[in-house]
Amino acid sequence: MTRVTIWNEYRHERENEAVAEIYPEGIHAAIAEGLGEYGFETRTATLDEPEHGLPESVLDETDVLTWWGHRAHDEVSDEVVERVRERVLDGMGLLVLHSGHYSKIFKRLMGTTCALKWREAGERERVWVVEPGHPIAEGLDERFEVSEAEMYGERFDVPAPETLVFASWFEGGEVFRSGCCYTRGSGRIFYFRPGHETYPIYYQEEIRQVLANAVEWAAPTDGPEPAFGNGEPIEALE
Ligand code: ZN
């Protein structure tokens, strides 16, 4: 069974009543509930726990890590970021959610600023499936809507995704690459845009479906260990 660790900064929910009303036990609890419905084994980890809840022992038991952060990206220790990065290169899946675009781990893995345009005005977002045969789009219609969303607009300064699964349109007219697939080393990374803290987006059926599909897609496979360095010839050399 795929084991998922759901990481959350968990500050907005404890310090802002409006957010706490929507996510009384934290965004991580809502995401865990959704993934639990799909049969995944879930655990959660938050910024203010020792080692941000991500000691080696937890990562040892993690197939896919999901990451939600916003206002305290800088408080995530470089040591933990490096630990997570190494795990991703070794094959652990990583789902980077919404404002996680500015997290240290995502910026480090992408190598770009990961900056974007944004506006908080409760706009309608129409998410289009642009790669219908992709496993992350399984079970969805050709489009779905988020009734109230924070706008994220292009340009999104990331490397061109290896596969773009979703593209979003916003009421104000902007567009955004909202579902981006990458591989780094043996690990798979999926960036998924929807999910602002003041909207109940992580309870929405389609969003939960996407997250479950993405966990399935990003889970490590049992491929060969890569061999690096000086190599003996396979065939006899003349
Ligand atoms: Zn946001």
Short mmCIF file of C-alpha atoms and ligand atoms in Angstrom, two decimals:
data_model
loop_
_atom_site.label_atom_id
_atom_site.label_comp_id
_atom_site.label_asym_id
_atom_site.label_seq_id
_atom_site.Cartn_x
_atom_site.Cartn_y
_atom_site.Cartn_z
CA MET A 1 0.00 0.00 0.00
CA THR A 2 1.27 3.46 -0.90
CA ARG A 3 2.31 5.45 2.17
CA VAL A 4 1.73 9.19 1.99
CA THR A 5 3.13 11.84 4.32
CA ILE A 6 1.14 15.07 4.16
CA TRP A 7 3.26 18.04 5.15
CA ASN A 8 1.70 21.35 6.10
CA GLU A 9 3.10 24.59 7.39
CA TYR A 10 0.03 24.77 9.69
CA ARG A 11 0.25 28.42 10.70
CA HIS A 12 -2.73 30.13 8.99
CA GLU A 13 -5.16 27.66 10.55
CA ARG A 14 -3.86 28.37 14.07
CA GLU A 15 -3.61 32.13 13.74
CA ASN A 16 -6.52 33.16 11.52
CA GLU A 17 -10.13 32.43 12.53
CA ALA A 18 -11.50 32.53 9.01
CA VAL A 19 -9.02 29.86 7.95
CA ALA A 20 -9.64 27.79 11.10
CA GLU A 21 -13.35 27.74 10.29
CA ILE A 22 -12.67 26.12 6.94
CA TYR A 23 -9.83 23.86 8.10
CA PRO A 24 -10.39 23.36 11.86
CA GLU A 25 -7.81 20.58 12.07
CA GLY A 26 -5.54 22.04 9.43
CA ILE A 27 -5.22 21.73 5.68
CA HIS A 28 -3.19 18.56 6.23
CA ALA A 29 -6.13 16.86 7.96
CA ALA A 30 -8.44 17.67 5.03
CA ILE A 31 -5.94 16.32 2.52
CA ALA A 32 -5.35 13.21 4.64
CA GLU A 33 -9.09 12.60 4.86
CA GLY A 34 -9.40 12.83 1.07
CA LEU A 35 -6.50 10.47 0.40
CA GLY A 36 -7.77 8.11 3.11
CA GLU A 37 -11.03 7.80 1.14
CA TYR A 38 -8.97 6.42 -1.72
CA GLY A 39 -7.34 3.82 0.48
CA PHE A 40 -3.90 5.35 0.97
CA GLU A 41 -2.04 4.99 4.23
CA THR A 42 -1.57 8.56 5.45
CA ARG A 43 0.36 10.37 8.15
CA THR A 44 0.86 14.10 8.64
CA ALA A 45 3.84 16.30 9.51
CA THR A 46 3.97 20.02 10.26
CA LEU A 47 6.55 22.79 10.39
CA ASP A 48 6.61 23.26 14.17
CA GLU A 49 7.27 19.63 15.00
CA PRO A 50 10.91 18.62 15.66
CA GLU A 51 12.71 18.39 12.30
CA HIS A 52 9.41 19.68 10.83
CA GLY A 53 8.00 16.19 11.37
CA LEU A 54 10.32 14.81 8.71
CA PRO A 55 13.14 12.90 10.43
CA GLU A 56 14.87 10.16 8.44
CA SER A 57 12.63 7.56 10.09
CA VAL A 58 9.48 9.20 8.67
CA LEU A 59 10.95 9.57 5.19
CA ASP A 60 11.99 5.90 5.35
CA GLU A 61 8.28 5.07 5.52
CA THR A 62 7.14 7.61 2.92
CA ASP A 63 6.44 6.75 -0.71
CA VAL A 64 4.94 10.11 -1.59
CA LEU A 65 5.27 13.42 0.24
CA THR A 66 2.79 16.26 -0.27
CA TRP A 67 3.86 19.83 0.51
CA TRP A 68 1.69 22.83 1.46
CA GLY A 69 3.39 25.99 2.71
CA HIS A 70 2.86 29.71 2.30
CA ARG A 71 4.12 32.28 4.75
CA ALA A 72 6.96 30.46 6.49
CA HIS A 73 8.93 28.94 3.63
CA ASP A 74 12.08 30.54 5.05
CA GLU A 75 11.62 28.75 8.38
CA VAL A 76 12.07 25.35 6.78
CA SER A 77 15.61 24.27 7.60
CA ASP A 78 18.04 23.72 4.76
CA GLU A 79 19.01 20.41 6.32
CA VAL A 80 15.46 19.06 6.01
CA VAL A 81 15.14 20.46 2.49
CA GLU A 82 18.32 18.67 1.45
CA ARG A 83 17.10 15.47 3.10
CA VAL A 84 13.83 15.64 1.15
CA ARG A 85 15.65 16.50 -2.08
CA GLU A 86 17.90 13.45 -1.77
CA ARG A 87 14.87 11.24 -1.16
CA VAL A 88 13.16 12.60 -4.25
CA LEU A 89 16.26 11.88 -6.36
CA ASP A 90 16.16 8.35 -4.91
CA GLY A 91 12.57 7.87 -6.06
CA MET A 92 10.20 9.31 -3.44
CA GLY A 93 7.25 11.08 -5.08
CA LEU A 94 6.57 14.75 -4.30
CA LEU A 95 3.30 16.66 -4.72
CA VAL A 96 3.78 20.42 -4.41
CA LEU A 97 0.51 22.17 -3.71
CA HIS A 98 -0.62 25.73 -4.48
CA SER A 99 1.60 28.26 -2.64
CA GLY A 100 4.18 25.52 -2.23
CA HIS A 101 5.44 26.89 -5.57
CA TYR A 102 7.65 29.19 -3.48
CA SER A 103 8.88 26.51 -1.08
CA LYS A 104 12.62 25.93 -0.78
CA ILE A 105 12.25 22.33 -1.88
CA PHE A 106 10.37 23.17 -5.09
CA LYS A 107 12.68 26.04 -6.03
CA ARG A 108 15.71 23.86 -5.42
CA LEU A 109 14.36 21.00 -7.52
CA MET A 110 13.27 23.32 -10.34
CA GLY A 111 16.31 25.63 -10.36
CA THR A 112 14.21 28.68 -11.30
CA THR A 113 12.49 31.44 -9.28
CA CYS A 114 9.08 29.69 -9.45
CA ALA A 115 7.52 33.18 -9.33
CA LEU A 116 4.03 33.82 -10.71
CA LYS A 117 1.30 36.46 -10.89
CA TRP A 118 -1.46 36.36 -8.25
CA ARG A 119 -4.64 38.12 -7.09
CA GLU A 120 -6.94 37.29 -4.18
CA ALA A 121 -10.45 38.15 -5.34
CA GLY A 122 -12.53 34.96 -5.01
CA GLU A 123 -12.57 34.35 -8.74
CA ARG A 124 -13.96 31.37 -10.59
CA GLU A 125 -11.30 29.02 -11.89
CA ARG A 126 -11.96 26.66 -14.79
CA VAL A 127 -9.48 23.80 -14.83
CA TRP A 128 -9.06 22.14 -18.22
CA VAL A 129 -7.67 18.64 -18.66
CA VAL A 130 -5.18 19.07 -21.50
CA GLU A 131 -3.73 15.54 -21.38
CA PRO A 132 -6.78 13.26 -21.08
CA GLY A 133 -4.80 10.03 -21.35
CA HIS A 134 -2.57 10.87 -18.40
CA PRO A 135 -3.07 8.83 -15.21
CA ILE A 136 -3.52 12.03 -13.15
CA ALA A 137 -6.61 12.89 -15.25
CA GLU A 138 -8.27 9.52 -14.72
CA GLY A 139 -11.96 9.74 -13.83
CA LEU A 140 -12.30 13.46 -14.56
CA ASP A 141 -14.44 15.25 -17.14
CA GLU A 142 -12.73 17.47 -19.71
CA ARG A 143 -12.97 20.40 -17.29
CA PHE A 144 -14.07 21.24 -13.75
CA GLU A 145 -14.55 24.47 -11.87
CA VAL A 146 -13.42 25.82 -8.54
CA SER A 147 -16.11 28.36 -7.63
CA GLU A 148 -13.87 30.64 -5.56
CA ALA A 149 -10.13 30.68 -6.05
CA GLU A 150 -7.09 32.84 -5.71
CA MET A 151 -5.86 33.70 -9.21
CA TYR A 152 -2.43 32.47 -10.28
CA GLY A 153 -1.40 33.74 -13.70
CA GLU A 154 1.39 33.33 -16.22
CA ARG A 155 4.14 33.70 -16.40
CA PHE A 156 4.90 30.89 -14.00
CA ASP A 157 8.69 30.78 -13.93
CA VAL A 158 9.30 27.03 -13.90
CA PRO A 159 11.09 24.77 -16.38
CA ALA A 160 8.75 23.61 -19.15
CA PRO A 161 6.85 20.69 -17.59
CA GLU A 162 7.62 17.25 -19.01
CA THR A 163 3.87 16.79 -19.16
CA LEU A 164 1.25 19.48 -18.60
CA VAL A 165 -1.92 17.80 -17.38
CA PHE A 166 -4.05 20.85 -16.45
CA ALA A 167 -4.37 24.43 -17.61
CA SER A 168 -6.53 26.93 -15.72
CA TRP A 169 -8.55 29.93 -16.83
CA PHE A 170 -9.62 32.60 -14.37
CA GLU A 171 -12.59 34.95 -14.36
CA GLY A 172 -10.27 37.94 -14.61
CA GLY A 173 -8.82 36.61 -17.87
CA GLU A 174 -5.47 35.07 -16.89
CA VAL A 175 -4.36 31.53 -17.67
CA PHE A 176 -1.99 29.26 -15.77
CA ARG A 177 -0.24 25.90 -16.15
CA SER A 178 -1.88 24.34 -13.12
CA GLY A 179 -0.82 20.69 -13.28
CA CYS A 180 2.86 20.16 -14.10
CA CYS A 181 4.79 16.86 -14.13
CA TYR A 182 8.55 16.58 -13.68
CA THR A 183 11.11 13.91 -12.96
CA ARG A 184 14.27 14.57 -10.99
CA GLY A 185 16.60 11.60 -10.60
CA SER A 186 14.33 8.60 -10.02
CA GLY A 187 11.61 10.74 -8.40
CA ARG A 188 8.40 12.11 -9.83
CA ILE A 189 7.16 15.57 -8.96
CA PHE A 190 3.70 16.98 -9.59
CA TYR A 191 2.83 20.62 -9.03
CA PHE A 192 -0.92 21.24 -8.56
CA ARG A 193 -2.20 24.79 -8.31
CA PRO A 194 -5.64 24.82 -6.62
CA GLY A 195 -5.75 25.04 -2.81
CA HIS A 196 -5.75 28.47 -1.14
CA GLU A 197 -6.23 28.50 2.66
CA THR A 198 -9.40 30.66 2.71
CA TYR A 199 -11.40 28.46 0.32
CA PRO A 200 -12.65 24.90 1.00
CA ILE A 201 -10.88 23.54 -2.07
CA TYR A 202 -9.41 20.43 -0.43
CA TYR A 203 -12.94 19.13 0.24
CA GLN A 204 -13.91 19.31 -3.43
CA GLU A 205 -14.45 15.95 -5.09
CA GLU A 206 -12.44 16.65 -8.25
CA ILE A 207 -9.50 18.03 -6.28
CA ARG A 208 -9.45 14.91 -4.11
CA GLN A 209 -9.56 12.75 -7.21
CA VAL A 210 -6.59 14.62 -8.71
CA LEU A 211 -4.56 14.30 -5.52
CA ALA A 212 -5.28 10.57 -5.29
CA ASN A 213 -4.37 10.07 -8.95
CA ALA A 214 -1.20 12.11 -8.47
CA VAL A 215 -0.13 10.04 -5.46
CA GLU A 216 -0.62 6.89 -7.50
CA TRP A 217 1.39 8.37 -10.39
CA ALA A 218 4.22 9.68 -8.21
CA ALA A 219 4.69 6.55 -6.11
CA PRO A 220 8.10 4.92 -6.54
CA THR A 221 8.42 2.00 -8.92
CA ASP A 222 10.61 -1.04 -8.45
CA GLY A 223 13.10 -0.14 -11.17
CA PRO A 224 16.83 -0.96 -11.25
CA GLU A 225 19.26 0.90 -9.04
CA PRO A 226 21.14 3.33 -11.27
CA ALA A 227 24.85 2.50 -11.60
CA PHE A 228 27.20 5.48 -11.73
CA GLY A 229 30.94 5.90 -12.11
CA ASN A 230 33.57 3.83 -13.81
CA GLY A 231 32.02 0.80 -15.51
CA GLU A 232 33.37 -2.60 -16.52
CA PRO A 233 32.57 -3.45 -20.17
CA ILE A 234 29.61 -5.77 -20.66
CA GLU A 235 31.14 -7.31 -23.79
CA ALA A 236 34.77 -8.47 -24.10
CA LEU A 237 36.82 -5.65 -25.60
CA GLU A 238 39.32 -6.49 -28.38
ZN ZN B 1 -2.92 31.11 -1.80
#
